[in-house]
XYZ file of C-alpha atoms in Angstrom:
762
model
C 10.057 9.986 39.229
C 6.782 10.660 41.196
C 5.619 13.876 42.901
C 2.032 14.295 44.246
C 0.325 12.273 41.539
C 2.445 12.990 38.735
C 5.343 11.124 37.006
C 8.362 12.161 34.915
C 8.975 9.615 32.164
C 11.103 9.839 29.070
C 9.226 10.340 25.592
C 9.723 7.357 23.250
C 8.518 6.951 19.851
C 6.312 4.401 19.178
C 6.708 2.171 16.370
C 3.865 2.115 13.778
C 1.127 0.483 14.915
C -2.841 0.121 15.255
C -2.333 3.436 17.923
C -0.303 5.844 15.493
C -2.099 9.050 15.105
C -5.313 8.289 17.055
C -4.145 10.367 20.358
C -3.302 7.431 22.156
C -0.201 6.677 24.317
C 0.835 3.727 26.344
C 2.447 3.441 29.787
C 3.567 0.278 31.668
C 0.740 -0.784 33.665
C 2.900 0.077 36.845
C 3.217 3.540 35.749
C -0.658 3.665 35.284
C -1.116 2.133 38.802
C 1.283 4.696 40.391
C -0.887 7.700 38.551
C -4.009 6.326 39.988
C -5.232 5.824 36.513
C -7.000 2.746 34.469
C -6.460 1.892 30.862
C -8.667 4.403 28.698
C -8.517 7.449 31.110
C -6.868 10.535 29.951
C -3.488 11.831 30.768
C -2.020 15.371 30.595
C 1.350 15.473 29.314
C 3.887 18.248 29.455
C 6.942 18.954 27.386
C 7.725 22.420 25.711
C 3.794 22.408 25.638
C 0.960 20.411 27.112
C -1.539 18.093 25.551
C -3.842 15.693 26.716
C -4.150 11.883 25.330
C -5.669 8.633 26.082
C -3.563 6.389 28.197
C -3.644 2.521 27.479
C -1.259 -0.359 28.921
C 1.825 -1.051 27.103
C 2.962 -4.801 27.116
C 4.474 -6.092 30.154
C 7.920 -6.199 28.641
C 7.930 -2.158 28.067
C 10.076 -0.046 30.160
C 8.420 1.379 33.361
C 10.100 4.796 32.680
C 9.081 5.014 28.925
C 5.981 7.060 27.553
C 5.250 5.501 24.108
C 3.817 7.926 21.858
C 3.482 8.396 18.091
C 5.150 11.511 16.085
C 2.209 13.185 15.966
C 1.372 13.218 19.728
C 5.203 14.133 20.314
C 4.872 17.220 18.318
C 1.679 18.354 20.140
C 3.970 17.610 23.515
C 6.790 19.837 21.747
C 9.122 16.853 22.708
C 11.694 14.523 20.918
C 12.349 10.937 21.402
C 14.485 10.556 24.689
C 13.109 14.093 26.119
C 11.884 13.951 29.654
C 7.957 14.560 30.009
C 5.874 15.288 33.052
C 2.550 13.229 33.371
C -0.423 13.700 35.587
C -4.059 12.278 35.266
C -6.506 14.711 33.526
C -10.326 15.332 34.161
C -12.680 13.728 31.796
C -14.487 16.793 30.125
C -16.542 16.371 27.350
C -15.965 19.116 24.661
C -18.796 21.562 23.757
C -17.252 22.841 20.395
C -14.252 22.201 18.494
C -13.151 24.298 15.293
C -10.511 22.773 13.000
C -8.513 23.887 10.201
C -7.135 21.755 7.512
C -6.457 21.367 3.721
C -9.108 22.789 1.419
C -9.632 19.380 -0.517
C -10.929 17.977 2.772
C -12.896 21.041 4.164
C -14.782 20.882 0.517
C -16.128 17.422 0.888
C -15.988 15.835 4.716
C -19.039 17.216 6.241
C -19.258 18.101 10.022
C -21.021 14.914 11.006
C -18.375 12.539 9.303
C -15.485 14.636 10.841
C -17.076 14.123 14.497
C -17.254 10.601 13.927
C -13.578 10.322 12.902
C -12.505 12.090 15.863
C -14.679 10.667 18.305
C -13.360 9.798 21.665
C -10.112 11.776 20.976
C -8.894 14.284 23.343
C -7.935 17.593 22.006
C -6.811 21.149 22.839
C -6.238 24.400 21.252
C -3.002 24.225 18.934
C -3.201 20.170 18.812
C -2.750 18.532 15.462
C -5.067 15.651 14.831
C -5.256 13.139 12.338
C -8.562 11.651 10.795
C -7.897 8.067 11.868
C -10.718 7.014 13.957
C -9.962 5.669 17.601
C -11.468 2.130 18.506
C -11.485 1.617 22.090
C -14.158 -1.373 21.944
C -16.264 -3.883 19.958
C -19.152 -1.274 20.308
C -17.429 1.186 18.036
C -16.136 -1.213 15.439
C -18.934 -1.253 13.005
C -19.090 2.869 13.304
C -15.117 3.114 12.768
C -15.565 0.925 9.749
C -18.257 3.102 8.247
C -16.352 6.249 8.787
C -13.159 4.620 6.779
C -15.630 3.898 4.015
C -16.920 7.519 4.085
C -13.570 8.992 3.973
C -12.257 6.551 1.557
C -15.274 7.518 -0.901
C -14.671 11.247 -0.254
C -10.889 11.657 0.068
C -9.420 8.336 -1.423
C -6.559 7.018 0.650
C -4.960 10.244 1.313
C -7.100 11.041 4.269
C -5.053 8.473 6.259
C -2.205 10.801 6.164
C -3.959 14.082 6.388
C -3.366 16.763 9.417
C -5.854 18.656 11.087
C -5.064 21.642 13.414
C -7.514 22.405 16.426
C -8.079 26.307 16.154
C -10.495 26.521 18.749
C -12.134 24.528 21.495
C -14.349 24.805 24.298
C -12.922 23.863 26.816
C -9.431 25.146 25.436
C -7.522 21.901 26.595
C -8.348 18.288 27.506
C -11.611 18.228 25.736
C -12.920 14.899 24.703
C -14.988 14.726 21.515
C -18.306 13.154 22.092
C -21.196 12.543 19.951
C -22.919 15.831 21.149
C -19.813 17.894 20.462
C -20.383 20.535 17.725
C -17.257 19.960 15.402
C -16.793 22.242 12.523
C -14.367 23.611 9.893
C -12.754 26.934 10.356
C -14.438 29.383 7.986
C -11.186 30.321 6.039
C -9.725 26.643 5.642
C -6.002 26.526 4.955
C -4.967 25.509 1.643
C -2.704 22.701 0.937
C 0.445 24.614 0.670
C -0.180 26.058 4.231
C -0.532 22.711 5.684
C 2.532 20.750 7.058
C 2.609 17.277 4.833
C 0.390 18.374 2.025
C 1.738 18.939 -1.130
C 2.131 22.014 -3.244
C 1.218 22.346 -7.008
C 4.727 22.346 -8.771
C 6.817 21.831 -11.967
C 9.969 19.899 -12.434
C 12.619 21.986 -11.259
C 15.388 22.728 -14.180
C 18.306 21.351 -11.696
C 16.561 18.132 -11.468
C 14.990 17.854 -15.067
C 13.730 14.161 -15.668
C 13.947 12.331 -18.904
C 10.426 11.782 -20.323
C 9.450 8.227 -19.692
C 6.443 6.228 -20.073
C 4.600 5.693 -16.783
C 2.265 7.570 -14.464
C 1.239 11.131 -14.770
C 2.008 13.497 -12.241
C -1.091 14.895 -10.715
C -1.905 18.775 -9.738
C -2.888 17.388 -6.406
C -1.742 14.216 -4.358
C -4.794 12.457 -5.439
C -5.344 11.366 -9.067
C -8.206 9.310 -10.779
C -9.669 6.967 -8.648
C -8.573 8.895 -5.486
C -10.283 12.021 -6.335
C -12.916 12.794 -4.202
C -16.190 11.504 -5.129
C -18.278 14.603 -4.167
C -20.746 15.614 -6.899
C -19.360 18.348 -8.934
C -20.615 20.578 -11.427
C -20.657 18.843 -14.739
C -19.836 21.985 -16.613
C -16.465 22.296 -15.041
C -13.349 20.134 -15.315
C -13.872 19.107 -11.640
C -14.106 21.789 -8.961
C -10.633 22.807 -7.560
C -8.797 20.467 -10.163
C -6.820 22.656 -12.637
C -5.330 21.041 -15.635
C -1.660 20.858 -15.623
C 0.137 22.362 -18.356
C 1.031 19.872 -20.761
C 4.801 20.593 -20.901
C 4.714 20.053 -17.116
C 3.692 16.404 -16.972
C 6.118 14.510 -15.428
C 6.114 10.852 -16.547
C 3.580 9.578 -18.753
C 4.760 11.255 -21.966
C 4.125 8.170 -24.054
C 0.353 7.980 -23.445
C -0.540 11.841 -23.178
C 1.305 12.057 -26.507
C -0.971 9.010 -27.898
C -3.971 11.006 -26.584
C -2.775 14.289 -27.826
C -2.289 13.219 -31.258
C -5.887 11.483 -31.500
C -7.551 14.681 -30.126
C -5.593 17.403 -32.076
C -6.258 15.064 -35.339
C -9.917 15.125 -34.598
C -10.363 18.535 -33.570
C -7.660 20.599 -35.805
C -6.956 18.788 -38.504
C -10.204 17.491 -40.049
C -8.936 18.459 -43.590
C -6.485 15.962 -43.294
C -8.801 13.292 -42.648
C -10.759 14.547 -45.805
C -7.820 14.300 -47.958
C -7.286 10.777 -46.990
C -10.670 10.186 -47.388
C -11.592 8.811 -44.154
C -13.356 9.796 -40.643
C -12.748 9.271 -37.016
C -14.937 9.326 -34.018
C -13.295 10.694 -30.919
C -14.169 7.883 -28.331
C -11.155 6.955 -26.217
C -10.934 4.605 -23.686
C -7.927 5.721 -20.930
C -6.951 2.573 -19.219
C -4.490 1.809 -16.422
C -4.314 1.247 -12.800
C -5.984 2.947 -10.158
C -3.998 6.246 -9.140
C -1.955 6.011 -12.567
C -3.027 9.764 -13.487
C -5.501 8.920 -16.360
C -7.835 11.780 -15.403
C -4.903 14.006 -15.230
C -3.618 13.312 -18.280
C -7.099 13.798 -20.014
C -7.243 17.252 -18.552
C -4.010 18.318 -19.510
C -4.165 17.148 -23.203
C -7.610 18.659 -23.706
C -6.302 21.905 -22.546
C -3.220 21.794 -24.740
C -5.609 20.881 -27.758
C -7.837 24.003 -26.911
C -10.644 21.917 -25.795
C -12.719 22.407 -22.464
C -13.664 19.498 -20.422
C -17.146 18.548 -18.969
C -16.360 15.852 -16.192
C -18.534 13.430 -14.448
C -17.715 10.282 -12.129
C -18.830 7.336 -13.045
C -19.057 5.914 -9.331
C -20.818 9.311 -8.287
C -23.504 8.626 -10.788
C -23.853 5.160 -10.089
C -24.658 5.815 -6.652
C -27.431 8.222 -7.408
C -31.002 7.603 -8.065
C -31.462 6.758 -11.866
C -33.428 10.096 -12.710
C -30.909 12.114 -11.040
C -27.762 10.259 -12.480
C -29.420 10.656 -15.831
C -30.097 14.371 -15.453
C -26.628 14.913 -14.344
C -25.338 13.256 -17.343
C -27.522 15.207 -19.724
C -26.442 18.309 -18.118
C -22.571 17.278 -18.535
C -23.426 16.913 -22.291
C -25.246 20.258 -22.706
C -22.487 22.012 -21.107
C -20.003 20.703 -23.922
C -18.309 23.474 -25.655
C -16.974 23.112 -29.264
C -14.349 21.626 -29.052
C -15.057 19.980 -26.062
C -14.371 16.907 -24.066
C -16.814 14.843 -21.946
C -14.487 13.062 -19.610
C -16.237 10.044 -17.590
C -14.086 8.536 -14.645
C -14.567 5.142 -13.601
C -16.691 4.152 -16.512
C -17.072 0.730 -15.526
C -19.533 1.675 -12.872
C -21.837 3.503 -15.358
C -21.469 0.504 -18.024
C -20.405 -2.700 -16.287
C -19.780 -5.783 -18.387
C -22.665 -8.424 -18.451
C -25.125 -6.143 -16.777
C -27.481 -4.277 -18.870
C -29.086 -1.255 -16.956
C -31.382 1.577 -17.721
C -28.455 4.089 -16.937
C -25.779 2.353 -18.628
C -28.111 2.157 -21.757
C -29.019 5.933 -21.764
C -25.067 6.418 -21.221
C -24.153 4.474 -24.517
C -26.971 6.605 -26.470
C -25.602 9.516 -25.189
C -22.041 8.829 -26.178
C -23.441 7.892 -29.593
C -25.039 11.316 -29.854
C -22.167 12.987 -28.644
C -19.588 11.310 -31.334
C -21.929 11.932 -34.149
C -20.965 15.589 -34.135
C -17.635 15.033 -35.751
C -14.846 17.039 -35.005
C -16.808 18.855 -32.229
C -16.822 16.942 -29.366
C -14.934 13.724 -27.991
C -15.536 11.325 -25.392
C -12.977 10.196 -22.989
C -13.498 7.375 -20.614
C -11.086 6.141 -17.741
C -10.974 2.700 -16.105
C -8.727 0.546 -14.097
C -10.261 -2.649 -15.518
C -11.093 -2.835 -19.157
C -12.616 -6.287 -18.870
C -15.320 -4.800 -16.373
C -16.593 -2.172 -19.159
C -19.360 -3.196 -21.253
C -18.403 -4.429 -24.620
C -20.967 -2.635 -26.456
C -19.652 0.811 -24.929
C -16.110 -0.363 -25.989
C -17.050 -0.928 -29.468
C -18.065 2.897 -29.479
C -14.849 3.988 -27.906
C -12.733 3.099 -30.973
C -9.423 3.920 -29.750
C -7.968 2.825 -26.518
C -4.851 4.394 -24.736
C -3.010 2.204 -22.031
C -1.270 4.298 -19.191
C 1.330 2.077 -17.664
C 2.692 1.327 -14.376
C 5.525 3.623 -13.912
C 8.993 2.224 -14.102
C 12.088 3.460 -11.689
C 12.809 6.285 -13.763
C 9.148 7.506 -14.047
C 8.760 7.062 -10.624
C 11.853 9.240 -9.895
C 10.170 11.816 -12.374
C 7.313 11.994 -10.296
C 9.296 12.301 -6.887
C 11.094 14.995 -8.198
C 7.678 16.586 -9.308
C 6.086 15.982 -6.114
C 8.895 17.318 -3.980
C 9.061 20.552 -5.868
C 8.860 23.534 -3.269
C 9.499 21.163 -0.453
C 13.154 21.409 1.412
C 14.904 18.307 0.760
C 18.313 17.507 2.379
C 21.294 16.995 -0.009
C 21.848 13.529 0.795
C 18.441 12.439 -0.035
C 18.831 10.178 -3.221
C 15.323 10.230 -4.964
C 16.495 7.861 -7.377
C 17.113 5.418 -4.717
C 13.873 5.878 -3.181
C 12.080 5.187 -6.588
C 14.141 1.967 -6.898
C 12.602 1.114 -3.606
C 9.028 1.606 -4.861
C 7.946 -0.773 -7.353
C 4.148 -1.078 -7.796
C 3.910 2.521 -6.517
C 1.592 4.895 -9.076
C 1.423 8.579 -9.083
C -1.064 8.774 -6.113
C 0.887 6.319 -3.861
C 3.949 8.487 -4.334
C 2.161 11.725 -3.772
C 0.670 10.049 -0.118
C 4.488 8.728 0.240
C 5.839 12.256 -0.475
C 3.027 13.842 1.855
C 3.837 11.386 4.692
C 7.689 12.261 4.572
C 6.326 15.747 5.028
C 4.177 15.302 7.987
C 7.409 13.372 9.789
C 9.645 16.327 8.843
C 7.138 18.777 10.215
C 6.751 16.845 13.286
C 10.391 16.945 13.782
C 10.268 20.777 12.946
C 7.582 21.417 15.422
C 9.775 19.852 17.974
C 12.907 21.741 17.229
C 14.508 19.430 14.870
C 15.776 19.773 11.095
C 12.976 21.193 8.539
C 14.259 19.573 5.582
C 13.035 16.013 4.228
C 15.792 13.593 5.477
C 16.214 10.223 3.900
C 14.785 8.610 7.279
C 11.701 10.662 6.588
C 11.315 8.700 3.092
C 12.241 5.216 4.743
C 9.656 5.857 7.290
C 7.108 6.776 4.758
C 8.109 3.562 2.434
C 7.516 1.405 5.370
C 3.687 3.008 6.138
C 2.460 3.503 2.567
C 2.197 0.396 0.848
C 1.124 0.732 -3.127
C -2.563 0.266 -3.673
C -1.863 -2.499 -6.000
C -0.698 -4.730 -3.159
C -3.062 -3.862 -0.414
C -3.963 -6.831 1.678
C -1.845 -9.208 -0.071
C 1.605 -8.124 0.376
C 4.312 -9.865 2.149
C 6.157 -7.717 4.876
C 9.831 -8.317 3.992
C 11.351 -6.517 7.136
C 14.626 -5.487 4.973
C 15.569 -9.202 4.389
C 18.270 -9.888 1.645
C 19.946 -13.254 0.804
C 22.991 -12.254 2.975
C 20.289 -12.851 6.006
C 19.903 -16.499 4.822
C 22.567 -18.721 6.584
C 24.422 -21.235 4.352
C 22.436 -22.774 1.496
C 24.818 -21.373 -1.189
C 23.750 -23.547 -4.004
C 20.001 -22.635 -3.220
C 20.981 -19.104 -3.229
C 22.727 -19.237 -6.607
C 19.749 -21.085 -8.176
C 17.389 -18.417 -6.841
C 19.251 -15.732 -7.861
C 19.429 -17.076 -11.535
C 15.592 -18.111 -11.642
C 14.187 -15.157 -9.464
C 16.598 -12.307 -9.277
C 17.837 -12.113 -12.761
C 14.443 -12.162 -14.866
C 13.228 -9.513 -12.354
C 16.845 -7.324 -12.491
C 18.277 -7.993 -15.928
C 15.153 -8.693 -18.192
C 16.922 -7.215 -21.117
C 19.650 -9.820 -20.853
C 17.676 -12.583 -21.711
C 16.232 -10.388 -24.562
C 19.477 -9.820 -25.889
C 20.635 -13.643 -25.670
C 17.335 -14.665 -27.341
C 15.651 -16.665 -24.694
C 13.160 -16.681 -22.291
C 13.462 -16.236 -18.590
C 12.171 -18.716 -16.266
C 8.702 -18.452 -15.492
C 8.732 -19.843 -11.833
C 10.315 -22.248 -9.342
C 9.105 -24.634 -6.751
C 10.585 -24.787 -3.360
C 9.968 -28.183 -1.630
C 11.296 -29.524 1.665
C 10.144 -30.389 5.241
C 7.893 -27.494 7.144
C 9.519 -24.905 9.115
C 13.091 -25.051 7.246
C 12.985 -21.485 5.706
C 10.917 -21.582 2.458
C 8.955 -18.541 2.956
C 11.957 -16.865 4.837
C 14.021 -17.413 1.770
C 11.232 -16.204 -0.429
C 10.983 -12.826 1.541
C 14.823 -12.664 1.382
C 14.967 -12.998 -2.610
C 12.211 -10.468 -3.038
C 14.009 -8.012 -0.379
C 17.260 -8.578 -2.545
C 15.428 -7.601 -5.645
C 13.376 -4.904 -4.506
C 10.476 -6.694 -5.892
C 6.622 -6.591 -4.524
C 5.502 -9.989 -2.936
C 2.035 -10.900 -3.797
C 1.052 -13.678 -1.320
C -1.439 -16.009 -2.739
C -4.049 -17.715 -0.189
C -6.161 -20.671 -1.124
C -9.315 -18.940 0.571
C -8.719 -16.126 -2.151
C -8.669 -18.498 -5.114
C -11.409 -21.120 -4.238
C -15.094 -20.346 -4.703
C -17.758 -22.604 -4.998
C -19.309 -20.623 -7.775
C -18.771 -22.025 -11.384
C -16.265 -19.613 -13.236
C -15.301 -17.325 -9.989
C -12.201 -19.334 -8.882
C -10.891 -19.007 -12.552
C -11.483 -15.512 -12.355
C -9.723 -14.719 -9.146
C -6.815 -16.597 -10.679
C -6.938 -13.974 -13.324
C -7.300 -11.289 -11.153
C -4.335 -12.275 -9.207
C -2.011 -12.226 -12.401
C -3.393 -9.049 -13.531
C -2.542 -7.476 -10.389
C 0.999 -8.930 -10.267
C 1.634 -7.643 -14.117
C 0.422 -4.062 -12.808
C 2.845 -4.234 -9.808
C 5.770 -5.537 -11.520
C 8.455 -6.491 -10.690
C 6.370 -8.869 -8.613
C 7.152 -12.323 -7.109
C 4.163 -14.326 -6.742
C 4.068 -16.764 -3.655
C 1.898 -19.645 -3.587
C 2.772 -21.392 -0.203
C 1.062 -24.854 0.251
C 0.754 -25.154 -3.510
C -0.385 -28.796 -3.277
C -3.726 -27.678 -1.778
C -4.198 -24.877 -4.394
C -3.314 -26.967 -7.374
C -3.799 -30.542 -6.584
C -3.699 -33.430 -9.311
C -6.430 -33.178 -11.463
C -9.433 -35.670 -11.125
C -8.445 -36.675 -7.803
C -10.605 -33.840 -5.894
C -14.041 -33.795 -4.810
C -15.004 -30.364 -4.913
C -16.985 -30.545 -8.033
C -13.908 -29.588 -10.202
C -12.942 -26.484 -8.550
C -9.458 -27.422 -7.949
C -9.174 -28.380 -11.734
C -10.597 -25.386 -12.908
C -7.824 -23.505 -10.782
C -5.096 -25.821 -12.078
C -6.479 -25.064 -15.836
C -6.608 -21.346 -14.952
C -3.073 -21.159 -13.572
C -1.640 -23.119 -16.467
C -3.106 -20.784 -18.923
C -1.666 -17.783 -16.691
C 1.812 -19.222 -16.857
C 2.244 -20.008 -20.324
C -0.658 -18.309 -22.240
C -0.922 -15.675 -24.734
C -0.019 -12.740 -22.292
C 3.535 -12.278 -21.348
C 4.645 -12.678 -17.569
C 7.482 -9.989 -17.999
C 8.906 -8.865 -14.527
C 6.675 -11.565 -12.939
C 8.051 -14.629 -11.365
C 6.296 -17.451 -9.756
C 7.434 -19.273 -6.483
C 5.701 -22.040 -5.373
C 6.310 -23.842 -1.831
C 5.371 -27.350 -0.473
C 6.121 -30.307 1.592
C 4.216 -32.644 -0.851
C 5.656 -32.147 -4.294
C 3.941 -35.477 -5.556
C 0.462 -34.047 -4.696
C 0.961 -31.082 -7.182
C -0.509 -31.401 -10.812
C 2.361 -32.631 -13.108
C 1.593 -30.164 -15.619
C 2.520 -27.238 -13.325
C 6.181 -28.766 -13.143
C 6.935 -28.772 -16.446
C 9.234 -26.381 -18.732
C 7.987 -23.234 -19.345
C 5.724 -23.201 -16.129
C 7.254 -24.062 -12.456
C 10.333 -25.621 -14.435
C 12.797 -25.348 -11.647
C 12.361 -27.506 -8.488
C 14.605 -26.948 -5.579
C 14.871 -29.129 -2.523
C 15.395 -26.761 0.669
C 16.576 -29.207 3.388
C 16.617 -28.879 6.896
C 19.684 -27.156 8.154
C 22.768 -29.178 9.031
C 24.996 -28.372 12.285
C 26.695 -25.646 10.651
C 23.449 -24.278 9.137
C 21.763 -24.460 12.644
C 24.682 -22.604 14.333
C 24.149 -19.862 11.496
C 20.254 -19.571 12.503
C 20.852 -19.561 16.316
C 23.478 -16.655 15.835
C 21.314 -14.765 13.439
C 18.241 -14.853 15.861
C 20.744 -14.310 18.911
C 21.905 -11.289 17.113
C 20.410 -8.800 19.659
C 20.273 -11.511 22.359
C 22.693 -10.842 25.507
C 24.127 -14.676 25.656
C 26.875 -15.280 28.630
C 30.378 -16.499 27.421
C 29.280 -19.921 28.575
C 26.712 -20.291 25.820
C 28.645 -22.151 22.800
C 25.970 -22.121 20.171
C 28.001 -24.273 17.865
C 28.062 -26.984 20.718
C 24.312 -26.452 20.945
C 24.145 -26.616 17.233
C 25.576 -30.061 17.168
C 22.927 -31.362 19.563
C 19.902 -30.246 17.452
C 19.371 -33.110 15.025
C 15.687 -33.074 13.373
C 15.546 -29.349 14.540
C 13.958 -27.161 11.738
C 15.146 -23.595 11.039
C 11.806 -22.420 12.823
C 12.676 -24.954 16.042
C 16.063 -23.133 16.089
C 14.483 -19.694 16.081
C 11.874 -20.807 18.793
C 14.710 -22.168 20.828
C 16.553 -18.801 20.955
C 13.367 -17.318 22.008
C 12.536 -19.743 24.724
C 15.881 -19.336 26.300
C 15.217 -15.596 26.698
C 11.684 -16.069 28.153
C 13.507 -18.614 30.504
C 15.646 -15.954 31.824
C 12.837 -13.647 31.900
C 10.836 -16.066 34.009
C 13.532 -16.041 36.647
C 13.751 -11.887 36.693
C 11.860 -9.247 34.735
C 14.965 -7.518 35.316
C 17.345 -10.142 33.573
C 20.181 -8.839 31.262
C 21.727 -12.117 30.254
C 20.843 -15.279 29.040
C 23.169 -18.322 30.329
C 23.850 -21.999 29.371
C 21.376 -22.955 32.028
C 18.542 -21.036 30.456
C 19.619 -22.720 27.045
C 19.668 -26.182 28.474
C 16.111 -25.451 30.008
C 14.900 -24.304 26.733
C 16.113 -27.482 24.613
C 13.898 -29.484 27.336
C 10.937 -27.570 26.546
C 11.405 -26.704 22.687
C 11.378 -30.439 20.763
C 12.106 -31.132 17.171
C 9.225 -31.075 14.857
C 10.730 -32.733 12.056
C 9.217 -36.217 10.969
C 12.157 -38.737 9.990
C 9.974 -40.610 7.674
C 8.735 -37.446 5.759
C 12.327 -36.265 5.756
C 13.553 -39.761 4.275
C 10.716 -39.414 1.668
C 11.604 -35.871 0.492
C 15.394 -36.781 0.302
C 14.651 -39.673 -1.687
C 12.072 -37.569 -3.938
C 15.062 -35.150 -4.517
C 17.761 -37.784 -5.386
C 15.350 -39.355 -7.865
C 14.938 -35.843 -9.627
C 18.788 -35.408 -9.633
C 19.268 -39.251 -10.862
């Protein structure tokens, strides 16, 4: 294994984590010691080629013979999972100069200073692939890393997280650490998107995969659309530099809103005589609304080209970040650049004219809109927004027509996937329809990033000698790492759970199937029978008995997004803010549908009104919840699930029919259930033949499901305490675990909950 300060180890693909694509590998601490290295030192790794990375210590349970590396590093090594690689300490040498190539979209907007900050502390060599994901090795870098992330988000959208750059030159040529003094620059002739593995080509739908037109998100000419497009200043007389309008016939998805917008512009520009015959007129002010990344700007460009109108385009967020005079000059230039017929396209108009805030720039913009629309039949104003309620009402009154771009349904997502994989090699066993079904809540830009991530994974595999075509495993991995933006920060990790993973509880599973899965999976059946689907369900029972686990399983069964609602997210001391937060949560749930909204510890979020001492904040939250649950706006494809161990403390109005109308008791597991839970958690634990889990389960009275899971874990840890090389868990280990893990259920609370359940059934 070792030879004069070097080690031969097994390359092991690391699970996605904070190290992924940051130039970091992990070794067992004993391996670091054997190499004479400390955590944070550079290590040279040789497979089919040689690269250098930062070595950190793996956890103490890691294999002593494994080198844990991500797919990008494995590609730089030229190794596959399981290949032997050679390691030896590397000298720490500061890079004088590094030259990189990358997609033209990144070269155009990422300046060398930002590029250097993103790559700071990474060790690179000529020929290496690197990502823009910053490396963070201490508290001192945290603020700088956060600032770099914000800059990249503002210039590239979320697409920067999956971009791969190539080191075409470095001084020195290998093992060079990028420092604050390193000169980092782009190669003069940057590669285009089509040249870069993992970046997406501009393409049309293949004839052999012709999708049906459906309402949904519009396909973009590049992976980033709408809110994710670069925010670099653009020449207003052009339709955004580098962004070509997709031919109208090639739009994948979004046919309904695109056709609606086309009819408006075609009538206003090309058929004014019809309006005169009817004796009316129309102003071509259009508000194009829909979730971020749904393709609103793409639709506007494509439709404008289809009706023969040139586009003069500006970004609302760009203008809002400028000084007032500079922003006003940019707006006037955009209007002056309009041809006849012409469309003034304003992306993110809520930044220019925010609701409830009269600003000089907003007032000036509103007047410009009036001037442009006054020239009937010559010009149109199309504004896009992801939040209609945030747009100034005065401006909305001038934009007489509103076109909504909805979230793509499963078929529209399939159309978009076909579009984005055009020109890419896709294995025959890949079922894009199944991938689309597993991606609820994904908009066009999310799907583009997901396809690009799949392409990066395929490229890394191909670089190491593997298959070049996109495999189903590439899409599976991309779905795990790329989450829909509508759910960012609040989604619950499902981990592939289904109801089959829930032991016992058959009656409970049937109730959840009827109340949660049927409304999400078969909404048309309820419409056909003339009834409304249940709005929600309340799970109550003692803590640790699997309420949250069951919710995850139900969501996994129905391939639904899970929006986990936290109390801190709702409560705000300022009057009106808590109710606004509730409305925002339900808006996001509708956008990401099918969605399961999970309110854990609902008794803390919605207590009985009039009993609080918080100045009425909780009362207002309850009122807002009631309004959303049975208000005027329907909750189609959204089901609300609450969980509590104190159902008596929840406001009774929430538990009436039409709201959380089904109350389901989740009891602690009986002996049979405890045995099932023990077996489920022991699935990968090497228990000795003398361990009888059924007999163990009989002894575990007052043990919750969480206690049973902890018991299995403690038994394995007991074996490890005896020997880190332990390969089996015995009955003795289980007995010691029972001594350490005590039951958490309270008999009095259990009796109260059982009486509560009995009274409701009576």
